[in-house]
Amino acid sequence: MRFFVLPASLLFAVAVQAAPQQDRTDDELARLLADKGIIGQLRQVRQTVAERTSDLVVTAIGFLGVPYRRGGNSAESGFDCSGFVRAMYNQTLGHVLPRRAEEQAAATEKIDPSQLKPGDLVFFNTMRRAFSHVGIYVGEGKFIHSPRTGAQVRVEDMNGSYWSRRFDGARRVLGGVQNDEIKAAATAATHTGN
């Protein structure tokens, strides 16, 4: 009986010692993150990003009905598509984008359409050239834009036949809301650790 109990006890001791190592490491990491306030900072970043992105979309929606004007940059004179996008980013986030749609595409980060979040840019080929039209994604497959002469700023469905056939891709503003907030949290976490 002793010969059976001793090996069984040793196996049990080894198992108990080995298994909690991983758990302790995970627990220690969670405690470390909590002690440094990193979890709270990341939650705050997530909230701030959502609020600022929401502000961008809400600001843009506040311009519904402003007439299209080629080369237009303001609500007073009217907007063209890229002028509208540029004005929304500048007024809401203080981020200055290039003036033309194709320049905005070049200055932004390509993302998969499945990764679209409110505030991202959506591009279309409406003039037989890439990135000839731009709008701001508002969620649920919809975007807001200043479409064309004789029309006004409006929200449209990207899945409609006209827009889906002309879709050129999705972009995220480099150094935009998500990137700036995440970098700030990482910097704060690093300095907290010193």
JSON list of C-alpha atoms in Angstrom, two decimals:
[
{"chain": "A", "resi": 1, "resn": "MET", "atom": "CA", "xyz": [0.00, 0.00, 0.00]},
{"chain": "A", "resi": 2, "resn": "ARG", "atom": "CA", "xyz": [2.85, 2.38, 0.86]},
{"chain": "A", "resi": 3, "resn": "PHE", "atom": "CA", "xyz": [4.38, 1.76, -2.54]},
{"chain": "A", "resi": 4, "resn": "PHE", "atom": "CA", "xyz": [1.13, 2.77, -4.20]},
{"chain": "A", "resi": 5, "resn": "VAL", "atom": "CA", "xyz": [0.50, 5.87, -2.04]},
{"chain": "A", "resi": 6, "resn": "LEU", "atom": "CA", "xyz": [4.02, 7.27, -2.37]},
{"chain": "A", "resi": 7, "resn": "PRO", "atom": "CA", "xyz": [4.09, 7.35, -6.23]},
{"chain": "A", "resi": 8, "resn": "ALA", "atom": "CA", "xyz": [0.52, 8.62, -6.31]},
{"chain": "A", "resi": 9, "resn": "SER", "atom": "CA", "xyz": [1.43, 11.38, -3.85]},
{"chain": "A", "resi": 10, "resn": "LEU", "atom": "CA", "xyz": [4.47, 12.34, -5.89]},
{"chain": "A", "resi": 11, "resn": "LEU", "atom": "CA", "xyz": [2.42, 12.49, -9.11]},
{"chain": "A", "resi": 12, "resn": "PHE", "atom": "CA", "xyz": [-0.21, 14.57, -7.35]},
{"chain": "A", "resi": 13, "resn": "ALA", "atom": "CA", "xyz": [2.44, 16.95, -5.96]},
{"chain": "A", "resi": 14, "resn": "VAL", "atom": "CA", "xyz": [4.04, 17.39, -9.38]},
{"chain": "A", "resi": 15, "resn": "ALA", "atom": "CA", "xyz": [0.65, 18.00, -11.00]},
{"chain": "A", "resi": 16, "resn": "VAL", "atom": "CA", "xyz": [-0.35, 20.53, -8.36]},
{"chain": "A", "resi": 17, "resn": "GLN", "atom": "CA", "xyz": [2.99, 22.31, -8.64]},
{"chain": "A", "resi": 18, "resn": "ALA", "atom": "CA", "xyz": [2.99, 22.36, -12.46]},
{"chain": "A", "resi": 19, "resn": "ALA", "atom": "CA", "xyz": [-0.61, 23.45, -13.12]},
{"chain": "A", "resi": 20, "resn": "PRO", "atom": "CA", "xyz": [-0.77, 26.50, -10.88]},
{"chain": "A", "resi": 21, "resn": "GLN", "atom": "CA", "xyz": [2.42, 27.90, -12.45]},
{"chain": "A", "resi": 22, "resn": "GLN", "atom": "CA", "xyz": [0.42, 28.97, -15.49]},
{"chain": "A", "resi": 23, "resn": "ASP", "atom": "CA", "xyz": [-2.49, 30.18, -13.36]},
{"chain": "A", "resi": 24, "resn": "ARG", "atom": "CA", "xyz": [-0.15, 32.11, -11.09]},
{"chain": "A", "resi": 25, "resn": "THR", "atom": "CA", "xyz": [1.52, 33.71, -14.08]},
{"chain": "A", "resi": 26, "resn": "ASP", "atom": "CA", "xyz": [-1.86, 34.80, -15.49]},
{"chain": "A", "resi": 27, "resn": "ASP", "atom": "CA", "xyz": [-2.97, 36.00, -12.06]},
{"chain": "A", "resi": 28, "resn": "GLU", "atom": "CA", "xyz": [0.29, 37.86, -11.52]},
{"chain": "A", "resi": 29, "resn": "LEU", "atom": "CA", "xyz": [-0.03, 39.51, -14.92]},
{"chain": "A", "resi": 30, "resn": "ALA", "atom": "CA", "xyz": [-3.61, 40.55, -14.18]},
{"chain": "A", "resi": 31, "resn": "ARG", "atom": "CA", "xyz": [-2.57, 41.93, -10.77]},
{"chain": "A", "resi": 32, "resn": "LEU", "atom": "CA", "xyz": [0.37, 43.76, -12.33]},
{"chain": "A", "resi": 33, "resn": "LEU", "atom": "CA", "xyz": [-1.86, 45.32, -14.98]},
{"chain": "A", "resi": 34, "resn": "ALA", "atom": "CA", "xyz": [-4.42, 46.30, -12.34]},
{"chain": "A", "resi": 35, "resn": "ASP", "atom": "CA", "xyz": [-1.73, 47.66, -9.98]},
{"chain": "A", "resi": 36, "resn": "LYS", "atom": "CA", "xyz": [-0.24, 49.80, -12.74]},
{"chain": "A", "resi": 37, "resn": "GLY", "atom": "CA", "xyz": [-3.69, 51.05, -13.69]},
{"chain": "A", "resi": 38, "resn": "ILE", "atom": "CA", "xyz": [-3.24, 49.83, -17.25]},
{"chain": "A", "resi": 39, "resn": "ILE", "atom": "CA", "xyz": [-6.60, 48.08, -17.41]},
{"chain": "A", "resi": 40, "resn": "GLY", "atom": "CA", "xyz": [-8.34, 51.26, -16.30]},
{"chain": "A", "resi": 41, "resn": "GLN", "atom": "CA", "xyz": [-6.35, 53.30, -18.80]},
{"chain": "A", "resi": 42, "resn": "LEU", "atom": "CA", "xyz": [-7.27, 50.95, -21.65]},
{"chain": "A", "resi": 43, "resn": "ARG", "atom": "CA", "xyz": [-10.95, 51.14, -20.66]},
{"chain": "A", "resi": 44, "resn": "GLN", "atom": "CA", "xyz": [-10.70, 54.91, -20.61]},
{"chain": "A", "resi": 45, "resn": "VAL", "atom": "CA", "xyz": [-9.01, 54.91, -24.02]},
{"chain": "A", "resi": 46, "resn": "ARG", "atom": "CA", "xyz": [-11.76, 52.73, -25.44]},
{"chain": "A", "resi": 47, "resn": "GLN", "atom": "CA", "xyz": [-14.40, 55.10, -24.04]},
{"chain": "A", "resi": 48, "resn": "THR", "atom": "CA", "xyz": [-12.56, 58.20, -25.32]},
{"chain": "A", "resi": 49, "resn": "VAL", "atom": "CA", "xyz": [-12.15, 56.69, -28.78]},
{"chain": "A", "resi": 50, "resn": "ALA", "atom": "CA", "xyz": [-15.85, 55.84, -28.90]},
{"chain": "A", "resi": 51, "resn": "GLU", "atom": "CA", "xyz": [-16.82, 59.32, -27.73]},
{"chain": "A", "resi": 52, "resn": "ARG", "atom": "CA", "xyz": [-14.55, 61.12, -30.20]},
{"chain": "A", "resi": 53, "resn": "THR", "atom": "CA", "xyz": [-15.62, 58.90, -33.09]},
{"chain": "A", "resi": 54, "resn": "SER", "atom": "CA", "xyz": [-19.22, 59.44, -32.06]},
{"chain": "A", "resi": 55, "resn": "ASP", "atom": "CA", "xyz": [-18.57, 63.20, -31.99]},
{"chain": "A", "resi": 56, "resn": "LEU", "atom": "CA", "xyz": [-17.24, 63.02, -35.55]},
{"chain": "A", "resi": 57, "resn": "VAL", "atom": "CA", "xyz": [-20.31, 61.16, -36.79]},
{"chain": "A", "resi": 58, "resn": "VAL", "atom": "CA", "xyz": [-22.72, 63.40, -34.84]},
{"chain": "A", "resi": 59, "resn": "THR", "atom": "CA", "xyz": [-20.98, 66.51, -36.20]},
{"chain": "A", "resi": 60, "resn": "ALA", "atom": "CA", "xyz": [-21.21, 65.16, -39.74]},
{"chain": "A", "resi": 61, "resn": "ILE", "atom": "CA", "xyz": [-24.91, 64.36, -39.33]},
{"chain": "A", "resi": 62, "resn": "GLY", "atom": "CA", "xyz": [-25.43, 67.94, -38.18]},
{"chain": "A", "resi": 63, "resn": "PHE", "atom": "CA", "xyz": [-24.57, 69.01, -41.74]},
{"chain": "A", "resi": 64, "resn": "LEU", "atom": "CA", "xyz": [-27.30, 66.97, -43.44]},
{"chain": "A", "resi": 65, "resn": "GLY", "atom": "CA", "xyz": [-28.95, 69.09, -46.10]},
{"chain": "A", "resi": 66, "resn": "VAL", "atom": "CA", "xyz": [-25.97, 71.36, -46.83]},
{"chain": "A", "resi": 67, "resn": "PRO", "atom": "CA", "xyz": [-25.81, 71.71, -50.62]},
{"chain": "A", "resi": 68, "resn": "TYR", "atom": "CA", "xyz": [-23.07, 70.24, -52.78]},
{"chain": "A", "resi": 69, "resn": "ARG", "atom": "CA", "xyz": [-20.66, 72.72, -54.29]},
{"chain": "A", "resi": 70, "resn": "ARG", "atom": "CA", "xyz": [-17.64, 71.72, -56.33]},
{"chain": "A", "resi": 71, "resn": "GLY", "atom": "CA", "xyz": [-14.53, 72.86, -54.45]},
{"chain": "A", "resi": 72, "resn": "GLY", "atom": "CA", "xyz": [-16.71, 73.73, -51.44]},
{"chain": "A", "resi": 73, "resn": "ASN", "atom": "CA", "xyz": [-15.17, 73.65, -47.97]},
{"chain": "A", "resi": 74, "resn": "SER", "atom": "CA", "xyz": [-17.82, 75.05, -45.63]},
{"chain": "A", "resi": 75, "resn": "ALA", "atom": "CA", "xyz": [-21.47, 74.89, -44.69]},
{"chain": "A", "resi": 76, "resn": "GLU", "atom": "CA", "xyz": [-21.87, 78.49, -45.84]},
{"chain": "A", "resi": 77, "resn": "SER", "atom": "CA", "xyz": [-20.57, 77.85, -49.35]},
{"chain": "A", "resi": 78, "resn": "GLY", "atom": "CA", "xyz": [-21.47, 74.15, -49.59]},
{"chain": "A", "resi": 79, "resn": "PHE", "atom": "CA", "xyz": [-19.25, 71.07, -49.71]},
{"chain": "A", "resi": 80, "resn": "ASP", "atom": "CA", "xyz": [-17.88, 68.72, -52.28]},
{"chain": "A", "resi": 81, "resn": "CYS", "atom": "CA", "xyz": [-17.15, 65.19, -51.05]},
{"chain": "A", "resi": 82, "resn": "SER", "atom": "CA", "xyz": [-13.55, 65.64, -49.96]},
{"chain": "A", "resi": 83, "resn": "GLY", "atom": "CA", "xyz": [-14.19, 69.14, -48.63]},
{"chain": "A", "resi": 84, "resn": "PHE", "atom": "CA", "xyz": [-16.92, 67.72, -46.41]},
{"chain": "A", "resi": 85, "resn": "VAL", "atom": "CA", "xyz": [-14.68, 64.92, -45.06]},
{"chain": "A", "resi": 86, "resn": "ARG", "atom": "CA", "xyz": [-11.80, 67.33, -44.51]},
{"chain": "A", "resi": 87, "resn": "ALA", "atom": "CA", "xyz": [-14.02, 69.85, -42.68]},
{"chain": "A", "resi": 88, "resn": "MET", "atom": "CA", "xyz": [-15.51, 67.18, -40.39]},
{"chain": "A", "resi": 89, "resn": "TYR", "atom": "CA", "xyz": [-12.10, 65.83, -39.35]},
{"chain": "A", "resi": 90, "resn": "ASN", "atom": "CA", "xyz": [-10.70, 69.32, -38.86]},
{"chain": "A", "resi": 91, "resn": "GLN", "atom": "CA", "xyz": [-13.67, 70.70, -36.89]},
{"chain": "A", "resi": 92, "resn": "THR", "atom": "CA", "xyz": [-14.19, 67.65, -34.70]},
{"chain": "A", "resi": 93, "resn": "LEU", "atom": "CA", "xyz": [-10.70, 66.23, -34.18]},
{"chain": "A", "resi": 94, "resn": "GLY", "atom": "CA", "xyz": [-8.39, 69.01, -35.30]},
{"chain": "A", "resi": 95, "resn": "HIS", "atom": "CA", "xyz": [-6.91, 66.62, -37.87]},
{"chain": "A", "resi": 96, "resn": "VAL", "atom": "CA", "xyz": [-6.17, 68.21, -41.25]},
{"chain": "A", "resi": 97, "resn": "LEU", "atom": "CA", "xyz": [-6.58, 65.83, -44.17]},
{"chain": "A", "resi": 98, "resn": "PRO", "atom": "CA", "xyz": [-5.41, 66.55, -47.72]},
{"chain": "A", "resi": 99, "resn": "ARG", "atom": "CA", "xyz": [-7.91, 68.37, -49.93]},
{"chain": "A", "resi": 100, "resn": "ARG", "atom": "CA", "xyz": [-8.67, 65.85, -52.70]},
{"chain": "A", "resi": 101, "resn": "ALA", "atom": "CA", "xyz": [-10.28, 62.40, -52.34]},
{"chain": "A", "resi": 102, "resn": "GLU", "atom": "CA", "xyz": [-7.39, 60.51, -53.95]},
{"chain": "A", "resi": 103, "resn": "GLU", "atom": "CA", "xyz": [-4.93, 62.38, -51.71]},
{"chain": "A", "resi": 104, "resn": "GLN", "atom": "CA", "xyz": [-7.03, 61.44, -48.68]},
{"chain": "A", "resi": 105, "resn": "ALA", "atom": "CA", "xyz": [-6.90, 57.80, -49.78]},
{"chain": "A", "resi": 106, "resn": "ALA", "atom": "CA", "xyz": [-3.11, 57.99, -50.10]},
{"chain": "A", "resi": 107, "resn": "ALA", "atom": "CA", "xyz": [-2.77, 59.58, -46.65]},
{"chain": "A", "resi": 108, "resn": "THR", "atom": "CA", "xyz": [-4.85, 56.97, -44.86]},
{"chain": "A", "resi": 109, "resn": "GLU", "atom": "CA", "xyz": [-4.40, 53.35, -43.85]},
{"chain": "A", "resi": 110, "resn": "LYS", "atom": "CA", "xyz": [-6.10, 50.68, -45.96]},
{"chain": "A", "resi": 111, "resn": "ILE", "atom": "CA", "xyz": [-8.39, 48.44, -43.92]},
{"chain": "A", "resi": 112, "resn": "ASP", "atom": "CA", "xyz": [-10.57, 45.47, -44.76]},
{"chain": "A", "resi": 113, "resn": "PRO", "atom": "CA", "xyz": [-14.23, 46.51, -45.19]},
{"chain": "A", "resi": 114, "resn": "SER", "atom": "CA", "xyz": [-15.13, 44.04, -42.42]},
{"chain": "A", "resi": 115, "resn": "GLN", "atom": "CA", "xyz": [-13.08, 46.25, -40.04]},
{"chain": "A", "resi": 116, "resn": "LEU", "atom": "CA", "xyz": [-15.03, 49.44, -40.78]},
{"chain": "A", "resi": 117, "resn": "LYS", "atom": "CA", "xyz": [-15.88, 51.53, -37.73]},
{"chain": "A", "resi": 118, "resn": "PRO", "atom": "CA", "xyz": [-17.82, 54.80, -37.55]},
{"chain": "A", "resi": 119, "resn": "GLY", "atom": "CA", "xyz": [-15.52, 57.61, -38.59]},
{"chain": "A", "resi": 120, "resn": "ASP", "atom": "CA", "xyz": [-13.54, 55.55, -41.12]},
{"chain": "A", "resi": 121, "resn": "LEU", "atom": "CA", "xyz": [-13.44, 56.72, -44.72]},
{"chain": "A", "resi": 122, "resn": "VAL", "atom": "CA", "xyz": [-15.07, 54.89, -47.62]},
{"chain": "A", "resi": 123, "resn": "PHE", "atom": "CA", "xyz": [-14.00, 55.51, -51.22]},
{"chain": "A", "resi": 124, "resn": "PHE", "atom": "CA", "xyz": [-15.77, 55.02, -54.50]},
{"chain": "A", "resi": 125, "resn": "ASN", "atom": "CA", "xyz": [-14.97, 55.15, -58.22]},
{"chain": "A", "resi": 126, "resn": "THR", "atom": "CA", "xyz": [-17.65, 57.50, -59.52]},
{"chain": "A", "resi": 127, "resn": "MET", "atom": "CA", "xyz": [-15.69, 59.19, -62.33]},
{"chain": "A", "resi": 128, "resn": "ARG", "atom": "CA", "xyz": [-13.97, 56.22, -63.97]},
{"chain": "A", "resi": 129, "resn": "ARG", "atom": "CA", "xyz": [-10.92, 56.67, -61.76]},
{"chain": "A", "resi": 130, "resn": "ALA", "atom": "CA", "xyz": [-9.96, 55.22, -58.41]},
{"chain": "A", "resi": 131, "resn": "PHE", "atom": "CA", "xyz": [-10.82, 57.16, -55.27]},
{"chain": "A", "resi": 132, "resn": "SER", "atom": "CA", "xyz": [-12.82, 59.83, -57.05]},
{"chain": "A", "resi": 133, "resn": "HIS", "atom": "CA", "xyz": [-15.42, 60.01, -54.24]},
{"chain": "A", "resi": 134, "resn": "VAL", "atom": "CA", "xyz": [-15.20, 59.79, -50.44]},
{"chain": "A", "resi": 135, "resn": "GLY", "atom": "CA", "xyz": [-17.58, 59.63, -47.50]},
{"chain": "A", "resi": 136, "resn": "ILE", "atom": "CA", "xyz": [-17.52, 58.95, -43.77]},
{"chain": "A", "resi": 137, "resn": "TYR", "atom": "CA", "xyz": [-18.73, 55.57, -42.53]},
{"chain": "A", "resi": 138, "resn": "VAL", "atom": "CA", "xyz": [-21.45, 55.98, -39.87]},
{"chain": "A", "resi": 139, "resn": "GLY", "atom": "CA", "xyz": [-22.14, 52.31, -39.11]},
{"chain": "A", "resi": 140, "resn": "GLU", "atom": "CA", "xyz": [-24.53, 49.56, -40.18]},
{"chain": "A", "resi": 141, "resn": "GLY", "atom": "CA", "xyz": [-23.42, 49.76, -43.82]},
{"chain": "A", "resi": 142, "resn": "LYS", "atom": "CA", "xyz": [-24.25, 53.46, -44.13]},
{"chain": "A", "resi": 143, "resn": "PHE", "atom": "CA", "xyz": [-22.08, 56.47, -44.95]},
{"chain": "A", "resi": 144, "resn": "ILE", "atom": "CA", "xyz": [-22.54, 60.23, -45.01]},
{"chain": "A", "resi": 145, "resn": "HIS", "atom": "CA", "xyz": [-21.25, 62.31, -47.90]},
{"chain": "A", "resi": 146, "resn": "SER", "atom": "CA", "xyz": [-21.79, 65.24, -50.20]},
{"chain": "A", "resi": 147, "resn": "PRO", "atom": "CA", "xyz": [-22.75, 63.40, -53.39]},
{"chain": "A", "resi": 148, "resn": "ARG", "atom": "CA", "xyz": [-22.99, 65.65, -56.47]},
{"chain": "A", "resi": 149, "resn": "THR", "atom": "CA", "xyz": [-24.16, 68.90, -58.02]},
{"chain": "A", "resi": 150, "resn": "GLY", "atom": "CA", "xyz": [-27.83, 69.51, -57.25]},
{"chain": "A", "resi": 151, "resn": "ALA", "atom": "CA", "xyz": [-27.77, 67.25, -54.19]},
{"chain": "A", "resi": 152, "resn": "GLN", "atom": "CA", "xyz": [-27.16, 67.79, -50.48]},
{"chain": "A", "resi": 153, "resn": "VAL", "atom": "CA", "xyz": [-25.14, 66.11, -47.72]},
{"chain": "A", "resi": 154, "resn": "ARG", "atom": "CA", "xyz": [-26.97, 62.86, -46.98]},
{"chain": "A", "resi": 155, "resn": "VAL", "atom": "CA", "xyz": [-26.66, 59.35, -45.57]},
{"chain": "A", "resi": 156, "resn": "GLU", "atom": "CA", "xyz": [-26.74, 56.43, -47.99]},
{"chain": "A", "resi": 157, "resn": "ASP", "atom": "CA", "xyz": [-26.50, 52.66, -47.91]},
{"chain": "A", "resi": 158, "resn": "MET", "atom": "CA", "xyz": [-23.18, 51.29, -49.20]},
{"chain": "A", "resi": 159, "resn": "ASN", "atom": "CA", "xyz": [-24.93, 48.05, -50.15]},
{"chain": "A", "resi": 160, "resn": "GLY", "atom": "CA", "xyz": [-27.20, 49.76, -52.67]},
{"chain": "A", "resi": 161, "resn": "SER", "atom": "CA", "xyz": [-26.46, 48.67, -56.23]},
{"chain": "A", "resi": 162, "resn": "TYR", "atom": "CA", "xyz": [-24.94, 52.00, -57.32]},
{"chain": "A", "resi": 163, "resn": "TRP", "atom": "CA", "xyz": [-22.50, 52.28, -54.39]},
{"chain": "A", "resi": 164, "resn": "SER", "atom": "CA", "xyz": [-21.61, 48.61, -54.05]},
{"chain": "A", "resi": 165, "resn": "ARG", "atom": "CA", "xyz": [-20.57, 48.45, -57.74]},
{"chain": "A", "resi": 166, "resn": "ARG", "atom": "CA", "xyz": [-18.33, 51.49, -57.31]},
{"chain": "A", "resi": 167, "resn": "PHE", "atom": "CA", "xyz": [-16.82, 50.72, -53.89]},
{"chain": "A", "resi": 168, "resn": "ASP", "atom": "CA", "xyz": [-13.05, 51.32, -53.98]},
{"chain": "A", "resi": 169, "resn": "GLY", "atom": "CA", "xyz": [-12.07, 50.47, -50.44]},
{"chain": "A", "resi": 170, "resn": "ALA", "atom": "CA", "xyz": [-12.04, 51.50, -46.81]},
{"chain": "A", "resi": 171, "resn": "ARG", "atom": "CA", "xyz": [-9.41, 53.57, -45.07]},
{"chain": "A", "resi": 172, "resn": "ARG", "atom": "CA", "xyz": [-8.62, 54.63, -41.52]},
{"chain": "A", "resi": 173, "resn": "VAL", "atom": "CA", "xyz": [-7.09, 58.01, -40.83]},
{"chain": "A", "resi": 174, "resn": "LEU", "atom": "CA", "xyz": [-3.42, 57.55, -39.87]},
{"chain": "A", "resi": 175, "resn": "GLY", "atom": "CA", "xyz": [-2.74, 59.16, -36.55]},
{"chain": "A", "resi": 176, "resn": "GLY", "atom": "CA", "xyz": [-6.47, 59.42, -36.17]},
{"chain": "A", "resi": 177, "resn": "VAL", "atom": "CA", "xyz": [-8.61, 58.85, -33.12]},
{"chain": "A", "resi": 178, "resn": "GLN", "atom": "CA", "xyz": [-7.87, 55.18, -32.55]},
{"chain": "A", "resi": 179, "resn": "ASN", "atom": "CA", "xyz": [-4.13, 55.39, -33.18]},
{"chain": "A", "resi": 180, "resn": "ASP", "atom": "CA", "xyz": [-3.52, 58.55, -31.10]},
{"chain": "A", "resi": 181, "resn": "GLU", "atom": "CA", "xyz": [-5.48, 57.29, -28.11]},
{"chain": "A", "resi": 182, "resn": "ILE", "atom": "CA", "xyz": [-3.83, 53.87, -28.11]},
{"chain": "A", "resi": 183, "resn": "LYS", "atom": "CA", "xyz": [-0.35, 55.42, -28.38]},
{"chain": "A", "resi": 184, "resn": "ALA", "atom": "CA", "xyz": [-1.13, 57.78, -25.49]},
{"chain": "A", "resi": 185, "resn": "ALA", "atom": "CA", "xyz": [-2.28, 54.90, -23.29]},
{"chain": "A", "resi": 186, "resn": "ALA", "atom": "CA", "xyz": [0.80, 52.85, -24.12]},
{"chain": "A", "resi": 187, "resn": "THR", "atom": "CA", "xyz": [3.05, 55.81, -23.31]},
{"chain": "A", "resi": 188, "resn": "ALA", "atom": "CA", "xyz": [1.23, 56.46, -20.03]},
{"chain": "A", "resi": 189, "resn": "ALA", "atom": "CA", "xyz": [1.48, 52.77, -19.09]},
{"chain": "A", "resi": 190, "resn": "THR", "atom": "CA", "xyz": [5.20, 52.76, -19.86]},
{"chain": "A", "resi": 191, "resn": "HIS", "atom": "CA", "xyz": [5.82, 55.84, -17.72]},
{"chain": "A", "resi": 192, "resn": "THR", "atom": "CA", "xyz": [3.69, 54.40, -14.88]},
{"chain": "A", "resi": 193, "resn": "GLY", "atom": "CA", "xyz": [5.93, 51.33, -14.86]},
{"chain": "A", "resi": 194, "resn": "ASN", "atom": "CA", "xyz": [9.10, 53.42, -14.19]}
]
